[in-house]
XYZ file of C-alpha atoms in Angstrom:
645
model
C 0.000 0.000 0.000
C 2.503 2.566 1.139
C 4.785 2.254 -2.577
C 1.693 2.027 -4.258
C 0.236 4.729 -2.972
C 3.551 6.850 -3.157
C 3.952 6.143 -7.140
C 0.984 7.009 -7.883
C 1.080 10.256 -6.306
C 4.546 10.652 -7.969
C 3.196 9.917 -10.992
C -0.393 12.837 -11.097
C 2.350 15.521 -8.963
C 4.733 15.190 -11.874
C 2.251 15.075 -14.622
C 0.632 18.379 -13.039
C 3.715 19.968 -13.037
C 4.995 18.950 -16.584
C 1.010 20.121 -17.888
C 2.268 23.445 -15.819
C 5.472 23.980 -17.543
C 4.752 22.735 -20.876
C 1.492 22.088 -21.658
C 1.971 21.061 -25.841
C 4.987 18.568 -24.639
C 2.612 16.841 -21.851
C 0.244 16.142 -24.247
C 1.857 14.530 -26.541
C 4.230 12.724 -25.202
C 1.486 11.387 -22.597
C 0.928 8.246 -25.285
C 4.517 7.610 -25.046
C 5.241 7.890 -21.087
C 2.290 4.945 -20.840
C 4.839 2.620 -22.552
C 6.788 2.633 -19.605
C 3.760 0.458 -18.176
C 4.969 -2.189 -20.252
C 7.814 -3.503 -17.587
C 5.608 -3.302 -14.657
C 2.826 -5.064 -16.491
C 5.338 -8.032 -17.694
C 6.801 -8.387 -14.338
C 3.191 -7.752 -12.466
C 1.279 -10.767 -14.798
C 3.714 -12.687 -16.890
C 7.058 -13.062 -14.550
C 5.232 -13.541 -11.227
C 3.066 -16.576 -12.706
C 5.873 -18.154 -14.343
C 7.625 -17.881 -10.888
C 4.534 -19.244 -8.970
C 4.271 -22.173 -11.513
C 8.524 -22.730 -10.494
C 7.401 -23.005 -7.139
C 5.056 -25.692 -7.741
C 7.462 -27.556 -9.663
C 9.642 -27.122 -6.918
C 7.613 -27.950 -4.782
C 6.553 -31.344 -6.536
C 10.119 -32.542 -6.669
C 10.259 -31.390 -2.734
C 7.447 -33.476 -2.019
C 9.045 -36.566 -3.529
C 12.056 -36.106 -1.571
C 10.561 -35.185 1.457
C 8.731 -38.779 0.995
C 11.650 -40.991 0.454
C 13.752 -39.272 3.381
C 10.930 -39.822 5.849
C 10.202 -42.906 4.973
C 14.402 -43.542 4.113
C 14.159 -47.859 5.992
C 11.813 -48.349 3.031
C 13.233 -47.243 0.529
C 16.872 -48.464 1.433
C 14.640 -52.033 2.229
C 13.204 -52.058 -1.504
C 16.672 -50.719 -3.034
C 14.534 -47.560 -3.738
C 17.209 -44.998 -3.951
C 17.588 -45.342 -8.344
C 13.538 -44.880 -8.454
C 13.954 -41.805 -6.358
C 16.646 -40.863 -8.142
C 14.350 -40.716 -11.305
C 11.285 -39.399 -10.197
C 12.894 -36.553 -8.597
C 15.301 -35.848 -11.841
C 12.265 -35.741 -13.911
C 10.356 -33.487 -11.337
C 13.695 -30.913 -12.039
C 13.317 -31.287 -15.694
C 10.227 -29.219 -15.337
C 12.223 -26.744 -13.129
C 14.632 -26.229 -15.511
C 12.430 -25.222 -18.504
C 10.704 -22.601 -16.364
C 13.262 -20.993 -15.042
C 14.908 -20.616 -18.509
C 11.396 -19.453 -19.502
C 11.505 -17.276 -16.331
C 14.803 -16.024 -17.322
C 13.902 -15.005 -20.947
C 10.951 -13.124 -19.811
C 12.645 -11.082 -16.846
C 15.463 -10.207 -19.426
C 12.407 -8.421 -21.721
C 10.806 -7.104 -18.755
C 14.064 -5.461 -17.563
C 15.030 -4.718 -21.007
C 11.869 -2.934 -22.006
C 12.547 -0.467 -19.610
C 15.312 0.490 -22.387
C 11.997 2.716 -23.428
C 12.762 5.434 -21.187
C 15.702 5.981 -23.772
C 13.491 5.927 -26.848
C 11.040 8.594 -24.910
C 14.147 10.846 -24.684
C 14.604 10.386 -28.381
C 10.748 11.559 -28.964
C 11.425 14.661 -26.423
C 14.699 15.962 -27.835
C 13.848 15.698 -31.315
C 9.711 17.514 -30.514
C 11.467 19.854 -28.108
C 13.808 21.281 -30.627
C 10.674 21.840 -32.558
C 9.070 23.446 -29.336
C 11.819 25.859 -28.866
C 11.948 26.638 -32.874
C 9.028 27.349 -33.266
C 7.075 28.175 -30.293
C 9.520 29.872 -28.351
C 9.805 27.663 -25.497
C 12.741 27.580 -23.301
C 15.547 24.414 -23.242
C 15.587 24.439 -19.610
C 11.862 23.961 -19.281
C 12.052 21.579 -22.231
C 14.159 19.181 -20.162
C 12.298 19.639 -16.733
C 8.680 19.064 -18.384
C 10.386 15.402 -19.879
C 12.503 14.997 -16.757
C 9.645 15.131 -14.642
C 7.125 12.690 -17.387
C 9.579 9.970 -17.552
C 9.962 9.827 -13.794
C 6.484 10.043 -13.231
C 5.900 7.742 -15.862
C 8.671 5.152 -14.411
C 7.098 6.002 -10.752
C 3.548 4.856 -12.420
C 5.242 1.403 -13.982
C 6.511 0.680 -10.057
C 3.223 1.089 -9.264
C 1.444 -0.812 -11.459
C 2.491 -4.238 -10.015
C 1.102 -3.635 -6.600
C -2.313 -3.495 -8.123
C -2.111 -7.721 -7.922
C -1.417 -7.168 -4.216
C -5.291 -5.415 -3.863
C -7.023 -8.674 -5.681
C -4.249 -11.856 -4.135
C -5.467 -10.160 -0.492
C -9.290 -10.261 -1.596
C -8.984 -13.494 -2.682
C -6.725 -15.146 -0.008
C -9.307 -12.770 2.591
C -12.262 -14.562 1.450
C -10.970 -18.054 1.705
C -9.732 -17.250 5.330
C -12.721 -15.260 5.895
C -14.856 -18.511 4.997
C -12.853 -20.035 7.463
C -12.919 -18.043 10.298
C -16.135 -17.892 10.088
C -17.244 -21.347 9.500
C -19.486 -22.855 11.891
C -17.969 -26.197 12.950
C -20.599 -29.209 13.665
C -17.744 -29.953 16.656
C -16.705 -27.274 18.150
C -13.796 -27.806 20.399
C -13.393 -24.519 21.501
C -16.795 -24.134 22.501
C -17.186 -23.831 25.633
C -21.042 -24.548 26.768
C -21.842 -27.847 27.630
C -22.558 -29.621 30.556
C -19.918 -31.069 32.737
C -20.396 -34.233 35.338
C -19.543 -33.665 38.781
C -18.321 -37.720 39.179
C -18.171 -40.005 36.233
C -18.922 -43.361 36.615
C -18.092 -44.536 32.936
C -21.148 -46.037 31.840
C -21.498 -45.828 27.753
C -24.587 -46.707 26.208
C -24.731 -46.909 22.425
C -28.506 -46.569 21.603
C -29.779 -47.695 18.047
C -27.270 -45.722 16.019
C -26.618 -44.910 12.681
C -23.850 -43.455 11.358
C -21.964 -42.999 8.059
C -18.583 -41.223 7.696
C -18.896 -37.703 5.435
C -16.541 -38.726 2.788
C -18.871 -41.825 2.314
C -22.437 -40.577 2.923
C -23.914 -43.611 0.754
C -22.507 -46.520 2.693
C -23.559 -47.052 6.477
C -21.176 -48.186 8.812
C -23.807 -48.634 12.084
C -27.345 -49.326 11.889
C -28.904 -49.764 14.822
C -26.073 -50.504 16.467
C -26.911 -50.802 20.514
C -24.584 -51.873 23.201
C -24.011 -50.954 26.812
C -20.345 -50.774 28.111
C -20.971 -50.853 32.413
C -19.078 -48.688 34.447
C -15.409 -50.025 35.385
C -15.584 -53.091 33.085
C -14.048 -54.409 30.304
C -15.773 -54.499 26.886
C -14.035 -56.209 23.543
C -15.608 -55.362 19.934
C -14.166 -57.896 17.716
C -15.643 -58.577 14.005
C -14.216 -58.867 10.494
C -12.893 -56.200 8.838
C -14.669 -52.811 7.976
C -17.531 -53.479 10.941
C -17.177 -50.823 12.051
C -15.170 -51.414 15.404
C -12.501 -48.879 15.191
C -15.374 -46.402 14.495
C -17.155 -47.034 17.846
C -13.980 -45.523 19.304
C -14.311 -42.028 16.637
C -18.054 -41.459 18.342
C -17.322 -41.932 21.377
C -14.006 -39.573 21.589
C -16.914 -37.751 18.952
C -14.627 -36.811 16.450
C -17.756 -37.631 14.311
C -21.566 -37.467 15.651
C -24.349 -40.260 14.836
C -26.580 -39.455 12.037
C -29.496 -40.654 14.390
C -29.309 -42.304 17.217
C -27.703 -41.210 21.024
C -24.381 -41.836 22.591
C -24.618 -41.985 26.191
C -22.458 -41.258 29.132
C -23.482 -41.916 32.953
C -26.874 -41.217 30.701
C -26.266 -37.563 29.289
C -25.879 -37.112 25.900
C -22.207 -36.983 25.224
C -23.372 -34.129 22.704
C -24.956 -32.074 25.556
C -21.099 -32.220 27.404
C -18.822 -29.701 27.321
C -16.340 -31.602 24.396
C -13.271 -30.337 25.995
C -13.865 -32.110 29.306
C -15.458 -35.102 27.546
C -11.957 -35.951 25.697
C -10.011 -35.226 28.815
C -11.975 -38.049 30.668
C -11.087 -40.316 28.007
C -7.638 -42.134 27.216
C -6.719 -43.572 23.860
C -4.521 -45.912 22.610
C -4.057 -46.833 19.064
C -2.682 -49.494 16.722
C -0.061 -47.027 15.646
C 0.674 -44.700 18.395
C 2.243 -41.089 17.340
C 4.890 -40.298 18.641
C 6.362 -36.606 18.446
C 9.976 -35.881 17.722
C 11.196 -34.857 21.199
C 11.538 -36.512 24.037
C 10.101 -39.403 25.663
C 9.178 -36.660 28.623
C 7.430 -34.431 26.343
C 5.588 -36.957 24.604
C 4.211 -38.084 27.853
C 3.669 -34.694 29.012
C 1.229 -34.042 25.563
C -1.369 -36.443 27.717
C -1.741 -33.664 30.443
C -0.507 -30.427 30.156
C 1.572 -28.961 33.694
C 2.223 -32.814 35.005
C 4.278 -32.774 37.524
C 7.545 -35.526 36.753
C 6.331 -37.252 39.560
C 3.063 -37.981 37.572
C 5.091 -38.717 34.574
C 6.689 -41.272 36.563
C 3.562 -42.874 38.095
C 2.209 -43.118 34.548
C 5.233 -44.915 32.999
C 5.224 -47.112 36.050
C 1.723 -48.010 35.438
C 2.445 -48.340 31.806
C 5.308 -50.969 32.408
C 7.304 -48.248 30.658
C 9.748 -46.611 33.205
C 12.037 -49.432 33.667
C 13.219 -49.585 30.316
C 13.252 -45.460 30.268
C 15.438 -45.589 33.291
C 17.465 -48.213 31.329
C 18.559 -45.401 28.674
C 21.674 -43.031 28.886
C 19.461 -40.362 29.478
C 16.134 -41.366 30.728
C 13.430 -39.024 29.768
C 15.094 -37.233 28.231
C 16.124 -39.305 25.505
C 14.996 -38.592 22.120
C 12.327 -40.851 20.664
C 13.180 -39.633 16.912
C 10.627 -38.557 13.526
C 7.736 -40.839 14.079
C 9.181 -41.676 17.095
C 11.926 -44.590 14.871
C 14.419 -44.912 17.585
C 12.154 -46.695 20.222
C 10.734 -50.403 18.787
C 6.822 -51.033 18.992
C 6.707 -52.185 22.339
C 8.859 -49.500 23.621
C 6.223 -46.704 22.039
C 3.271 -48.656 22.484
C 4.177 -48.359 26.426
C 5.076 -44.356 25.942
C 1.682 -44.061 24.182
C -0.306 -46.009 27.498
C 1.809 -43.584 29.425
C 0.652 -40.439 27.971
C -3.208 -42.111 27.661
C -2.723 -42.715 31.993
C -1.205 -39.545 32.494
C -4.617 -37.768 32.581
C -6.152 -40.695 35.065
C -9.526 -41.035 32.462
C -12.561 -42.718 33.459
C -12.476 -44.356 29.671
C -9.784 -46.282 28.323
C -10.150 -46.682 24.523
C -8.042 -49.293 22.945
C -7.618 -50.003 19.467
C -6.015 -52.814 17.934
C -2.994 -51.864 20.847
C -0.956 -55.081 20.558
C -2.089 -56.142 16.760
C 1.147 -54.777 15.565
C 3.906 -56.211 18.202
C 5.637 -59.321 18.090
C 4.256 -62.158 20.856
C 6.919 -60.851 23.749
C 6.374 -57.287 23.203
C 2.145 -58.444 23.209
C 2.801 -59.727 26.510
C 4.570 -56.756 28.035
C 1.824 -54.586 26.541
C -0.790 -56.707 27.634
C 0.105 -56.764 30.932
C 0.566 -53.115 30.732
C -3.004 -52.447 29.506
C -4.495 -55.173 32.042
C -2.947 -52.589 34.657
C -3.948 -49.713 33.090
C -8.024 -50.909 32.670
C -8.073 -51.920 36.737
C -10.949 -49.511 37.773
C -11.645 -47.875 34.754
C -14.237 -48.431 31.970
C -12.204 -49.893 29.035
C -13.413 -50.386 25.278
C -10.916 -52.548 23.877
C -10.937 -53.138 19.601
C -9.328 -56.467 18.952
C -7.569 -58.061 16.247
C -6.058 -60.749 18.162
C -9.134 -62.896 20.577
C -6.430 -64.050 22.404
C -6.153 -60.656 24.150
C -9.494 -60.476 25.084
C -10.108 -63.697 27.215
C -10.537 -62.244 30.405
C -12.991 -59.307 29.235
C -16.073 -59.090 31.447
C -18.157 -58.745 27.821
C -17.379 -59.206 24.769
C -19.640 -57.863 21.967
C -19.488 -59.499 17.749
C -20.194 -56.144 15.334
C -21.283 -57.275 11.802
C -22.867 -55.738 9.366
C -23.144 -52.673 11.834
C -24.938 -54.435 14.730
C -23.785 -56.444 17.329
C -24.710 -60.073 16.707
C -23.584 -61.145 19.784
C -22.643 -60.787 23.363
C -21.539 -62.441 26.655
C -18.009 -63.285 27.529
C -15.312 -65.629 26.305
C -16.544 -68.878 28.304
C -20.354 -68.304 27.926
C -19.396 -67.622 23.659
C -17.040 -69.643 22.643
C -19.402 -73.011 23.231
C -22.162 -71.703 21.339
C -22.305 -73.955 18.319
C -22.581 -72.507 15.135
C -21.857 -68.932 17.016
C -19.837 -65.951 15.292
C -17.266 -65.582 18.015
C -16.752 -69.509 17.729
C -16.311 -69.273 14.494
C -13.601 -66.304 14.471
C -11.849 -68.012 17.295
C -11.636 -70.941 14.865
C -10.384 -69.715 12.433
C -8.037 -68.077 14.447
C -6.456 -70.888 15.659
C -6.257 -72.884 12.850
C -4.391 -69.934 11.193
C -2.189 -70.134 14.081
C -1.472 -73.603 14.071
C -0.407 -73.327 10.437
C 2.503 -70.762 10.806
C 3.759 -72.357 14.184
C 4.395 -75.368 11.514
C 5.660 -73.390 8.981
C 8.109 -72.151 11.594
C 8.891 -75.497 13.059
C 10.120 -76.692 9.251
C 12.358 -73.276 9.394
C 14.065 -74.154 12.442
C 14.322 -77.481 11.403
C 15.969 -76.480 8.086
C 18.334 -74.336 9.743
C 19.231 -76.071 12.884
C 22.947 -77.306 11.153
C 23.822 -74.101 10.203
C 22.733 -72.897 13.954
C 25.061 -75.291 15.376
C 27.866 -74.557 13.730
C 28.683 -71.383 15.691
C 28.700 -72.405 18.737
C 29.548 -68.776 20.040
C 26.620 -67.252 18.508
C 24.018 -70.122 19.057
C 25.093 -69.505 23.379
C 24.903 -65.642 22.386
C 21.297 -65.886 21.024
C 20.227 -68.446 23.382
C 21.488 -66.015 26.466
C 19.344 -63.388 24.836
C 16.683 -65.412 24.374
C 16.071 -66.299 27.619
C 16.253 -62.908 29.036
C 13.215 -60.436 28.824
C 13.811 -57.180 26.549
C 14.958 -55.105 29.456
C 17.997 -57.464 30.046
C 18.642 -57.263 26.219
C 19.243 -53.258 26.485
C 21.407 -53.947 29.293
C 23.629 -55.897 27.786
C 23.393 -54.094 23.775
C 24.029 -50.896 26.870
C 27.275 -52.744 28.042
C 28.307 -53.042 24.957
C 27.483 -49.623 23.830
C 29.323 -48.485 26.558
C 32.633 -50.294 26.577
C 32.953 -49.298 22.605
C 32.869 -45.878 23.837
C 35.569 -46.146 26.246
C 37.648 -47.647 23.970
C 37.465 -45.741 20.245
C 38.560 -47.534 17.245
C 41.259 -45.911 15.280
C 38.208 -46.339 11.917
C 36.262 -44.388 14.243
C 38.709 -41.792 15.198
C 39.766 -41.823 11.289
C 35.938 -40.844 10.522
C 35.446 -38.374 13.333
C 38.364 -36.443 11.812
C 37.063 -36.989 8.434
C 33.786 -35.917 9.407
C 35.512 -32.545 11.326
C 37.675 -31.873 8.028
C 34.874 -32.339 5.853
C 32.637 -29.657 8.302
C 35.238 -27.309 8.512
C 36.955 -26.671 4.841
C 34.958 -24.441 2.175
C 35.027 -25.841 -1.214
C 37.351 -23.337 -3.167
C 35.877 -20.947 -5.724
C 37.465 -23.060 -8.399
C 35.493 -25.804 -7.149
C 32.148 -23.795 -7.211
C 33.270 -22.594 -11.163
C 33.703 -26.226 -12.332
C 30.032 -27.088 -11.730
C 29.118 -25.190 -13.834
C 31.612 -25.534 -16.968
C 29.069 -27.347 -19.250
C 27.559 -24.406 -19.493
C 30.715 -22.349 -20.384
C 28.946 -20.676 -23.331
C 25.842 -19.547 -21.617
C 28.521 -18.066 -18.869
C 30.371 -16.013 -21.615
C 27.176 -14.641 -23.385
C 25.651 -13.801 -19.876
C 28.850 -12.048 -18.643
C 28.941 -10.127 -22.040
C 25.503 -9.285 -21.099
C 26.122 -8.036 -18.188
C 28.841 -5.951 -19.267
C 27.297 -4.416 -22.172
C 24.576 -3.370 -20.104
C 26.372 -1.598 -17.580
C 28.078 0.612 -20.569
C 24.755 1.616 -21.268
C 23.694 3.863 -18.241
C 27.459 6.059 -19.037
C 26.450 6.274 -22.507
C 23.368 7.522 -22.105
C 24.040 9.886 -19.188
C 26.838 11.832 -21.153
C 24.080 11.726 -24.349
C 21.652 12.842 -21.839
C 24.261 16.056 -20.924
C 25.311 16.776 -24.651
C 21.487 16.749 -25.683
C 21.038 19.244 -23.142
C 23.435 21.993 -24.758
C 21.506 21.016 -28.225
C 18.323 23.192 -26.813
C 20.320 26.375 -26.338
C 21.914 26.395 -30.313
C 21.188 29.445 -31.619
C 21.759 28.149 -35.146
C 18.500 26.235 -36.436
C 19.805 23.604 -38.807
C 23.043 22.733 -36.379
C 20.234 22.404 -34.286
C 17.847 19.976 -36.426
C 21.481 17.678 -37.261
C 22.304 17.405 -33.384
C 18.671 16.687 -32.853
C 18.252 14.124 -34.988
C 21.912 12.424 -33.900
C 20.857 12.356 -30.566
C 17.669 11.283 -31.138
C 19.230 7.806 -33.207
C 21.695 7.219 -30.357
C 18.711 7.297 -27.821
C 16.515 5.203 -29.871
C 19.621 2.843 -30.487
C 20.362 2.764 -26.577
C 16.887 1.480 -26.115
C 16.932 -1.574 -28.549
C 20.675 -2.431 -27.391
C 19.472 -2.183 -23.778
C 16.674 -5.037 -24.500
C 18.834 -7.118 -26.781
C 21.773 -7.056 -23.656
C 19.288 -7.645 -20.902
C 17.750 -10.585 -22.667
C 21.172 -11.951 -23.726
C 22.111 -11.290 -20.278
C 18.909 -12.898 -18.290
C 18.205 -15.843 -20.363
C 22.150 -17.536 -20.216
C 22.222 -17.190 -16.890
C 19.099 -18.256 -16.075
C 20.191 -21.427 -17.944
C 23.395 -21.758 -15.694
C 21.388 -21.189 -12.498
C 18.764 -23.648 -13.081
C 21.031 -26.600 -14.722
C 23.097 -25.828 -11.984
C 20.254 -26.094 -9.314
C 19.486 -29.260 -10.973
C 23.419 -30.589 -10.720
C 23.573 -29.503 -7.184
C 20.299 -31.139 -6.009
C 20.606 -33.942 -7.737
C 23.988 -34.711 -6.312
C 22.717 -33.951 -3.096
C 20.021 -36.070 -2.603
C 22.230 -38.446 -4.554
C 24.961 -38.723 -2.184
C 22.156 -38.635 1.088
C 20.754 -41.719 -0.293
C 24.066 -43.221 0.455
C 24.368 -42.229 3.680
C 23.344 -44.813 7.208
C 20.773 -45.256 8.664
C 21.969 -43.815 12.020
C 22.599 -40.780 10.250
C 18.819 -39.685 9.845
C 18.387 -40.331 13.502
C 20.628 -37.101 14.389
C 18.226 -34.674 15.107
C 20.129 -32.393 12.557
C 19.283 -34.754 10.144
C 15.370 -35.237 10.311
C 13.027 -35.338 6.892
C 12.122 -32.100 7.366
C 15.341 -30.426 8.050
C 17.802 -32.494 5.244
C 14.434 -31.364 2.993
C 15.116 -27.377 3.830
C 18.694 -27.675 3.247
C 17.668 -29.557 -0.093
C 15.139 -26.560 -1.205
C 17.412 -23.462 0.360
C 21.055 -24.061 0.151
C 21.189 -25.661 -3.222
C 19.639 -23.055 -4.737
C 21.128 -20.786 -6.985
């Protein structure tokens, strides 16, 4: 607003006073002084979508790196790195012919501002004629086109801020709609009723719900269950019942199409939704883990917990004796995605941070479905602690985890088809929970043969070392916790003693942090494109002759007005008038000459550099991403902002 607004008044205070001095010269030469529009307008429209199209483009080949670094086990797993390699090359290939297409364009934007000097060739040569034969002065010849080509310059700066005006309508009404959009679940919203004492009692009554995205298929209908207060209740069914969606209504991320979700008998929709999801606890298949510390990441379940209560919570969340375990307890780092802890390990920090906030409802989906059978068991006996005296929904995957639940409810076809618990279902003859336990087992009993013929097949080659049969065997034995001790030992005792390969790389690594890469260096990546370098730098140099040349034309057309002779007058004139006219097409041939090569060199060089870059990450360990230095998001900034040229 403020440069707008400052042009423009530039622009009508020098056009008053040029119509004030000269009225005949600011008339005419008011057609003329608009061409200097013509490089705001290309830079305004033209240049700035070009650039926003770069940015996507960018921004494309950003996205596929940002993809394979955060996801860098699987794609070193699936030997992924020459697929990356190609998709994100062919991403830059559209780069690369925009910015050259950038380039071209900003060298005739700049270079049509070589105008100005034809405008002085249209003023000098109807000047002369002004003073000739209409007796004006030289002096106020000059200062009436002095002050039209500024003002006419002032109005081409202004131009482009007009875009400003209509981007901040546009991006205003889309944050406008926004702001003002009336949420069907409000969080913030404060009304609502809030219980006194919660018992925990949930009552599903005939509901029927579909998710937005999907309005046409149902997922409940009619679906009707009680959970009592302080039990256990399993959901188990086939996949796509709709289990895992019992546990989105009653945390109501989504709200029933018809139908009432009850808790201690109130509405859950006439609660205040802020104190209704801090009386519940979840647990998920996949718990999410934030990249800080295992402290913090507790400390997201309950906001001001004392460490005390972080403590208490990883103690009832069979977590803190492995915590304690680590060099630095809580405040070790769990990593992106929270890759440095295995499943158990974050399963247990996720319990932790669902106990921190002592709910009355303990949601559990699919928590062990994911672990291996001895970190299921340390999990299990976790969440068997953690569901003492509270009312617990569990979703399960595996019925083996759900033997001892006080009721266990079979969801198909979005009802529950049956109820009771373990002993009183599983002799029901033809019954669905039967049935799925069946199957279950028989599924079971197959791989525990197929692994019997593995260790079978491989028991020779087992024997053979005896060292590392004992090794495994010790390990083996001993729970998890004992395994970190002794991996800890080790850990330890290589750190006292530091192999000379190690030394050997932690100078390497301080040589390679400390030395700049020599200018020379910097040159050579870009010799390929050797020509566009020469034609750009004899760009550049021609153009910066220009600006001398035309000030000393500019000075010797200035002593032309006050020839007394007519005809010397007409010859100088018209000289000075060609060398003006001639500084004006030079000026946009240089500029474009100038812009376009090394546009070229930038953006094959962006290309090089990036491409080398990601290259040569791609080849790096796996330990290396877990430095927090090195995480997605950060490698992915240095990607887009230091190899950019």
């Amino acid at each position: 607003i403020p440069y707008f607004l400052m042009n423009a008044s530039f622009f009508f205070s020098g056009y008053i006073v040029a119509f004030s001095l000269i009225w005949r010269l600011a008339i005419v030469a008011f057609p003329f002084v608009v061409l200097l529009l013509i490089p705001g307008i290309m830079y305004g429209r033209i240049l700035v979508g070009i650039a926003r199209k770069t940015r996507e483009a960018y921004n494309i080949a950003g996205n596929i790196a940002e993809q394979a670094l955060s996801s860098i086990r699987t794609v070193f797993s699936f030997v992924g790195e020459e697929t990356t390699m190609t998709r994100f090359a062919e991403a830059l290939n559209g780069t690369v012919k925009l910015g050259i297409k950038q380039g071209l364009v900003k060298g005739m934007a700049v270079g049509s501002s070589g105008v100005v000097f034809c405008i002085w060739a249209f003023i000098a040569w109807y000047g002369s004629r002004l003073i000739m034969y209409h007796g004006a002065s030289g002096g106020r010849v000059f200062a009436t086109g002095t002050t039209l080509i500024m003002g006419g310059l002032a109005l081409g700066s202004a131009i482009p801020n007009i875009r400003y005006f209509s981007e901040a309508c546009i991006a205003a009404q889309r944050i406008f709609e926004m702001i003002e959009r009336v949420p069907i679940i409000d969080s913030d919203d404060g009304k609502g009723e809030i219980l006194q004492e919660v018992c925990g009692e949930v009552e599903f009554r005939n509901v029927k719900f579909a998710y937005p995205s999907r309005p046409e298929t149902l997922i409940f209908q009619n679906f009707s269950l009680t959970i009592p207060a302080s039990k256990t209740v399993a959901l188990v069914g086939g996949s796509g019942s709709g289990k895992s969606t019992a546990v989105a209504l009653v945390e109501r991320f989504y709200d029933p199409l018809a139908g009432e979700i009850l808790l201690d008998g109130v509405n859950i929709k006439e609660l205040q939704l802020r104190w209704l999801r801090g009386r519940i606890g979840l647990v998920s298949q996949e718990p999410a883990l934030f990249a800080t510390s295992i402290r913090e990441n507790i400390l997201f379940g309950k906001e001001g917990s004392s460490m005390e209560e972080v403590i208490a919570a990883s103690q009832a969340a069979n977590a803190h004796k492995f915590i304690a375990q680590l060099p630095l307890g809580y405040d070790t780092q769990v990593g992106e995605r929270g890759v440095q802890m295995s499943g158990g390990q974050k399963q247990r920090i996720a319990i932790a941070r669902a106990l921190l906030r002592d709910p009355r409802l303990l949601l559990l989906d699919e928590a062990t479905s994911a672990l291996d059978a001895e970190s299921e068991k340390i999990v299990q006996d976790a969440l068997d602690n953690a569901s003492i005296g509270r009312t617990t929904l569990i979703i399960a995957h595996r019925l083996s985890t759900i033997r001892n639940a006080n009721l266990i409810a079979v969801v198909h076809g979005g009802q529950v088809i049956e109820t009771g618990d373990h002993d009183d279902l599983i002799f029901r003859e033809h019954g669905a929970y039967a049935t799925l336990v069946q199957l279950q087992e028989a599924a079971s009993k197959a791989g525990e043969a197929d692994r019997l013929d593995i260790r079978d097949s491989s028991s020779m080659r087992v024997r053979s070392s005896s060292f590392v049969s004992r090794s495994s065997s010790n390990l083996s034995v001993s729970g998890p916790d004992q395994q970190y001790k002794i991996q800890k030992e080790k850990v330890a005792s290589s750190n006292l003693s530091v192999s000379p390969s190690d030394q050997q790389y932690k100078l390497q690594k301080e040589k390679v942090s400390s030395s700049a890469p020599s200018f020379r260096r910097l040159v050579m990546l870009n010799a390929s494109e050797w020509k566009q370098a020469l034609l750009g730098c004899l760009g550049a140099i021609a153009f910066g002759a220009v600006q001398p040349t035309h000030s000393f034309t500019l000075g010797s057309m200035i002593s032309v007005f006050f020839i007394q002779d007519h005809d010397q007058m007409k010859y100088k004139t018209k000289m000075f008038s060609l060398i003006f006219f001639s500084l004006g097409v030079f000026s946009f041939l240089v500029n474009v000459v100038q812009h376009y090569n090394f546009a070229a060199m930038g953006e094959y060089l962006t290309k090089r550099v990036r491409e080398s870059m990601l290259s040569k990450i791609l080849t790096f360990e796996v330990g290396w991403f877990d430095e927090d230095q090195n995480s997605s998001g950060a490698v992915c900034s240095r990607l887009t902002k230091e190899a950019n040229v």
